[in-house]
PDB file of C-alpha atoms in Angstrom:
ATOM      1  CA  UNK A 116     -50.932 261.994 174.295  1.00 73.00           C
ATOM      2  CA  UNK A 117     -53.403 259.194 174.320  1.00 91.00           C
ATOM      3  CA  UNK A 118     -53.054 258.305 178.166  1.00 96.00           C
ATOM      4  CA  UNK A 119     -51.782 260.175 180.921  1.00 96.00           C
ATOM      5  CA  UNK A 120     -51.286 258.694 184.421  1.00 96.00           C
ATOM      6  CA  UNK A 121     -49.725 259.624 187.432  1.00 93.00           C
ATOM      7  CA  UNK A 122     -48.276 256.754 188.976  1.00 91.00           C
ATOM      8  CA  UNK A 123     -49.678 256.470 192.739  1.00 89.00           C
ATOM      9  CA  UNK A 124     -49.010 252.845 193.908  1.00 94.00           C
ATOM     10  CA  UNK A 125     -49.556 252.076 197.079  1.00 94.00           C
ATOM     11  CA  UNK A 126     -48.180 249.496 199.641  1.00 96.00           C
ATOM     12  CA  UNK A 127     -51.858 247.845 199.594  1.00 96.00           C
ATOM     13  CA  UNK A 128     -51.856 247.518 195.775  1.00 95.00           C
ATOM     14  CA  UNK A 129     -48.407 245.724 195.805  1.00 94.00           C
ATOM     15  CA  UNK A 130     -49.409 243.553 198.661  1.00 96.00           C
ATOM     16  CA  UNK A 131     -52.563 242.378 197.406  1.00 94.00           C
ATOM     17  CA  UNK A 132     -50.481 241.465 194.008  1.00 93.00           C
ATOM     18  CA  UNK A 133     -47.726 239.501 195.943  1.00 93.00           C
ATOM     19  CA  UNK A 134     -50.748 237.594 197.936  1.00 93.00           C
ATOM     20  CA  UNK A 135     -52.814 237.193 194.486  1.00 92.00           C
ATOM     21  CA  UNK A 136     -49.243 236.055 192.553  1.00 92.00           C
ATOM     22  CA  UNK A 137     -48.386 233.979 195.697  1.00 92.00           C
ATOM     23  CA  UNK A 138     -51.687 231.977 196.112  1.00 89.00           C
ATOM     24  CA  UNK A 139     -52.050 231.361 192.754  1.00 91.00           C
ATOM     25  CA  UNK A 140     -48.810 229.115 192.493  1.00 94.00           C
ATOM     26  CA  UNK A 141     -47.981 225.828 193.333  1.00 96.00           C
ATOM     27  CA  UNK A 142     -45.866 227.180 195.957  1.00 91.00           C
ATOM     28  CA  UNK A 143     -48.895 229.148 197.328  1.00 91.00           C
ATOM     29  CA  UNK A 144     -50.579 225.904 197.210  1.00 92.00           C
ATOM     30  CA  UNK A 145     -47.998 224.246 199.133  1.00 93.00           C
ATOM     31  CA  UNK A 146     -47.986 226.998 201.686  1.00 90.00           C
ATOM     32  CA  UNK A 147     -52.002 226.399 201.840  1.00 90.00           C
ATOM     33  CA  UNK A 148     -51.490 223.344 202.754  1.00 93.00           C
ATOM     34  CA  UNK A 149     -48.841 223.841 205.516  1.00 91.00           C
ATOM     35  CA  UNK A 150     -50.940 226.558 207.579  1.00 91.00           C
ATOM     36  CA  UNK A 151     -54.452 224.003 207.236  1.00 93.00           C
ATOM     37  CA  UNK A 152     -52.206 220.773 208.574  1.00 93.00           C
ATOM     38  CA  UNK A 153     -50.693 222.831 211.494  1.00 91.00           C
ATOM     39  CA  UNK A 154     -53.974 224.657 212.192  1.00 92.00           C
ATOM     40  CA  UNK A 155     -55.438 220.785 212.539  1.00 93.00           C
ATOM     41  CA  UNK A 156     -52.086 219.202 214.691  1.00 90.00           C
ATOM     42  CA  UNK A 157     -52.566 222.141 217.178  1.00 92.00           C
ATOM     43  CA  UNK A 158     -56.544 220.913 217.280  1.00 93.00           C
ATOM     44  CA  UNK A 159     -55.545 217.275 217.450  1.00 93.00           C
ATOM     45  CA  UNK A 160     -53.190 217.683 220.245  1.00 90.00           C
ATOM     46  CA  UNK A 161     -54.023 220.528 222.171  1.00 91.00           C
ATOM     47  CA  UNK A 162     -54.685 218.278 224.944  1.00 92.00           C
ATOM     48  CA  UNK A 163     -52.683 215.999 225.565  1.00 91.00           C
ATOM     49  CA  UNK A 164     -49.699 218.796 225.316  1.00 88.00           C
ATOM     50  CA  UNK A 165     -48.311 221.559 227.966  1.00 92.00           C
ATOM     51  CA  UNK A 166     -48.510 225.079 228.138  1.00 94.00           C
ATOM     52  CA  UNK A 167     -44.983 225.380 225.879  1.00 94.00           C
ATOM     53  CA  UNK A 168     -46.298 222.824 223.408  1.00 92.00           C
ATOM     54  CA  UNK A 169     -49.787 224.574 222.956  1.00 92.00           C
ATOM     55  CA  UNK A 170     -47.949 227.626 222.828  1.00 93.00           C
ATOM     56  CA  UNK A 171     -45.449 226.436 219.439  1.00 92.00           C
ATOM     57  CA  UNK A 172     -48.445 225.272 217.935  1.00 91.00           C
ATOM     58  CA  UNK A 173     -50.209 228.593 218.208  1.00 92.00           C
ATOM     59  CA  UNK A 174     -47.189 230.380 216.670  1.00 91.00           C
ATOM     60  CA  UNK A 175     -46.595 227.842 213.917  1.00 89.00           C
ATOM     61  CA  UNK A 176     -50.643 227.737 213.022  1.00 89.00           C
ATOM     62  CA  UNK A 177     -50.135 231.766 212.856  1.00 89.00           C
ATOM     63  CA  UNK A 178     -47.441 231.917 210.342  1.00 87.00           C
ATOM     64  CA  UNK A 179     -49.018 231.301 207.184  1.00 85.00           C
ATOM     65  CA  UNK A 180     -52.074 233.188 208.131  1.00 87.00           C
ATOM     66  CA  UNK A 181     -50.802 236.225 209.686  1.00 91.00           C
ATOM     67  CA  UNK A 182     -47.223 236.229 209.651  1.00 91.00           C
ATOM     68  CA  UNK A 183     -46.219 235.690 205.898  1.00 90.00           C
ATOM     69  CA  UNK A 184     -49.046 238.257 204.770  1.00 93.00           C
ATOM     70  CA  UNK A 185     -47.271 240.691 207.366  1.00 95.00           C
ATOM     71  CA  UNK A 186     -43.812 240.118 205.889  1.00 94.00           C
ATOM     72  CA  UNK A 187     -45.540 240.643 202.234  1.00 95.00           C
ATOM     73  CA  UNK A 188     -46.673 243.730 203.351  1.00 97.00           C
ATOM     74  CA  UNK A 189     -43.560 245.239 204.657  1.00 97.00           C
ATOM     75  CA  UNK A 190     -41.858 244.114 201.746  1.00 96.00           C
ATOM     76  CA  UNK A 191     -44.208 246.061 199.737  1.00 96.00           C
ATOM     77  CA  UNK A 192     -43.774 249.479 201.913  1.00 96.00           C
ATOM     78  CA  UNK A 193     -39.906 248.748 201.615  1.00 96.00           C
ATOM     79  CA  UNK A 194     -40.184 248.622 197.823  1.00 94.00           C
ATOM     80  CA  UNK A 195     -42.469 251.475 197.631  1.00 94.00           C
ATOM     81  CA  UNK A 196     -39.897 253.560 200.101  1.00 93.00           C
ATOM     82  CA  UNK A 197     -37.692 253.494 196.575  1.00 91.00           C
ATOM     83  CA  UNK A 198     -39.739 255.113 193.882  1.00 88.00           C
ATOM     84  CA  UNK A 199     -40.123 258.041 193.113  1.00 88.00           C
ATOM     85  CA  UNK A 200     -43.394 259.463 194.757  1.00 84.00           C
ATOM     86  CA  UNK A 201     -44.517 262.184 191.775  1.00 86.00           C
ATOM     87  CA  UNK A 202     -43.819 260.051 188.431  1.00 94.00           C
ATOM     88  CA  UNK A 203     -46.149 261.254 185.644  1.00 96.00           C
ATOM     89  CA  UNK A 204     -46.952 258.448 182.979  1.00 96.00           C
ATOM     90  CA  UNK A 205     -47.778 260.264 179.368  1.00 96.00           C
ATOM     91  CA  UNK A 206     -48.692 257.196 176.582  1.00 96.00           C
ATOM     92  CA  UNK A 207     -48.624 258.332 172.623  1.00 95.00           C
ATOM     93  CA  UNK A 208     -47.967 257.059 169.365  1.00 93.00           C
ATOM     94  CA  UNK A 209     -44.299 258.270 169.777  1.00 93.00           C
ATOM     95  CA  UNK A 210     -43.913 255.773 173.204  1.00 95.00           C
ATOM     96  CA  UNK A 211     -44.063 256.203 176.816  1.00 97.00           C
ATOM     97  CA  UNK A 212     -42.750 259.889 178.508  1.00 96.00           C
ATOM     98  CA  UNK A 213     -41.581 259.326 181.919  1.00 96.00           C
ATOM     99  CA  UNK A 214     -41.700 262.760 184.245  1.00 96.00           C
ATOM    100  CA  UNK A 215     -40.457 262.794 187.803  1.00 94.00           C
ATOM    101  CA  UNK A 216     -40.841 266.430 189.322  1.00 89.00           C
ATOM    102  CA  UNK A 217     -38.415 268.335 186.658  1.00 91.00           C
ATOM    103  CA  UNK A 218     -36.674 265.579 184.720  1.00 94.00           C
ATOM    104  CA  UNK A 219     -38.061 263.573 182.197  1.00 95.00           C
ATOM    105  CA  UNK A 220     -37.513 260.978 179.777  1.00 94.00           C
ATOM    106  CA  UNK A 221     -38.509 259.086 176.432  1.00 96.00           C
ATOM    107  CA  UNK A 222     -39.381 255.235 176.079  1.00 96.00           C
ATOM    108  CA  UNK A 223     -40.083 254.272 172.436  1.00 95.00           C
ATOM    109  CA  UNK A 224     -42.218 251.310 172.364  1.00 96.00           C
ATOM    110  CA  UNK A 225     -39.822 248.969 170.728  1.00 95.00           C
ATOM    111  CA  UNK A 226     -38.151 248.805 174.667  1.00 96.00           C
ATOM    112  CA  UNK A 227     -41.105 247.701 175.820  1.00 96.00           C
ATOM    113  CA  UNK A 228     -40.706 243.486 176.043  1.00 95.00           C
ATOM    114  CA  UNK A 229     -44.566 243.087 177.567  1.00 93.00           C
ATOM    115  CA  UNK A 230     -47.443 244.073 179.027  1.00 95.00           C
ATOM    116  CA  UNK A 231     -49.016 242.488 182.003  1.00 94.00           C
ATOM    117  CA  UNK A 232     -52.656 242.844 182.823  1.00 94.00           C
ATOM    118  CA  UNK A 233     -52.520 242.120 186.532  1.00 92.00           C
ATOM    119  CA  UNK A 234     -55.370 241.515 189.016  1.00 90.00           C
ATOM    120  CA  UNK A 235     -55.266 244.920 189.917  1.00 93.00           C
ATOM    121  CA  UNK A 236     -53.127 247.357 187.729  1.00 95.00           C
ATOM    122  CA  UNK A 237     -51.044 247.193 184.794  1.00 96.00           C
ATOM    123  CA  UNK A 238     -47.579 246.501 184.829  1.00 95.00           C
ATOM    124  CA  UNK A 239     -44.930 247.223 181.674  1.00 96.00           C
ATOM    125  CA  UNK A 240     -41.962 245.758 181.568  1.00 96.00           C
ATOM    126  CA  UNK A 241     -38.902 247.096 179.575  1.00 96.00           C
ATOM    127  CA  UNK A 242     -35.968 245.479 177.896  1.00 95.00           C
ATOM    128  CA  UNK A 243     -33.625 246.526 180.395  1.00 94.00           C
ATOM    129  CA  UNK A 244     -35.454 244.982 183.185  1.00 92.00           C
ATOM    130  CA  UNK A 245     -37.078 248.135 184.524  1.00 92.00           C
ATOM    131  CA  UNK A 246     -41.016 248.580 184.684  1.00 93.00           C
ATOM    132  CA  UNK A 247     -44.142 250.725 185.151  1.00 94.00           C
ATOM    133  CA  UNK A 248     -47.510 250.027 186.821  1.00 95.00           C
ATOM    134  CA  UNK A 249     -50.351 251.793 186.984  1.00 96.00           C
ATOM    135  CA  UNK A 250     -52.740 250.554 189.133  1.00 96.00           C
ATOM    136  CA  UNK A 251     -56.742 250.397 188.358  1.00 95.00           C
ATOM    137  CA  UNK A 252     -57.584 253.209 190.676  1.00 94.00           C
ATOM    138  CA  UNK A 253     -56.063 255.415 188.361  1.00 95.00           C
ATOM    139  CA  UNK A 254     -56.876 254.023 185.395  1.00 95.00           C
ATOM    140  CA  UNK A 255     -60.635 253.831 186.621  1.00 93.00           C
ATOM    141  CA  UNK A 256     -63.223 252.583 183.692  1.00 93.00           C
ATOM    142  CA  UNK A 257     -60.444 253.097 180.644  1.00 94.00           C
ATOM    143  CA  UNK A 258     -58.381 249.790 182.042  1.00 94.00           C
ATOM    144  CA  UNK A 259     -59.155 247.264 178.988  1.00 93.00           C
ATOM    145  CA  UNK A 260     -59.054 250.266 176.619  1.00 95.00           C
ATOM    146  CA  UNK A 261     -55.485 251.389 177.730  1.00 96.00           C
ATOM    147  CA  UNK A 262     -54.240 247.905 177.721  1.00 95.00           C
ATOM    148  CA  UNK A 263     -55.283 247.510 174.316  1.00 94.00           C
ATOM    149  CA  UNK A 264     -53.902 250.685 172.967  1.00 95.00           C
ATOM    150  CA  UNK A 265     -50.704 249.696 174.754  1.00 95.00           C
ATOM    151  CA  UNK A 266     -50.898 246.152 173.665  1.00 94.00           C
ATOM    152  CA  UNK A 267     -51.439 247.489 170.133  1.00 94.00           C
ATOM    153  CA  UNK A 268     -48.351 249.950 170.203  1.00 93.00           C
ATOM    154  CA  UNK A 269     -45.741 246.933 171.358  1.00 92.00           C
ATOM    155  CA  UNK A 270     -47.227 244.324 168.935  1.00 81.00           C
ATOM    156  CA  UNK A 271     -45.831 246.211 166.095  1.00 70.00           C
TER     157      UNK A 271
END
């Protein structure tokens, strides 16, 4: 084997790839926009408004700040809930070998349909829709050489 990884994703590295993915997209840009106009209407009419009006404008200049990061976040610990906590990642010539606790299986690289070199881990995809990451923490310094080798293996 070439690479071996065990697969320790945490709810931190998934959030800080939704936020990266999200904020990077016209949507993200969009949402930008939203929290910076109501963070400036509560400004503008704090005021001239009552203690229920300043109070709405708090909340709604707290959502995109605070309260969409939040529900990232527990999306990310709800997703993480269903893995599989000890998955061993073993990367030859031959393909991928998958090992969780006692069972294991074989991914030849022809199911792989890409590679994604994310912000902050590496993510494969396979044919049938399922996918790996491995995040840099594990990876440490051998990130662009692994992604390479990999890149390599599925280009053929």
């Amino acid at each position: 084997m070439r690479y071996r990884y065990t697969c320790d994703v945490k709810p931190k590295d998934l959030w800080y790839l939704y936020l990266h993915r999200m904020y990077h997209s016209v949507a993200g840009m969009v949402t930008l926009i939203l929290g910076i106009s109501l963070i400036a209407l509560t400004i503008a009419f704090w005021n001239r408004n009552g203690i229920f009006l300043r109070t709405v404008l708090i909340l709604a200049s707290l959502l995109v700040p605070v309260v969409q990061p939040l529900g990232m976040y527990l999306r990310s610990v709800k997703e993480l809930e269903q893995l599989p906590k000890d998955m061993e990642l073993c990367f030859g010539d031959a393909g991928i070998y998958v090992k969780v606790g006692e069972k294991s299986d074989h991914v030849s690289w022809q199911k792989v349909r890409h590679i994604a070199k994310e912000i902050n881990m590496i993510m494969l995809v396979l044919r049938d829709g399922r996918g790996y990451m491995v995040t840099d923490r594990v990876m440490g310094q051998e990130k662009d050489d692994f992604y390479r080798y990999v890149f390599s293996r599925i280009s053929k």
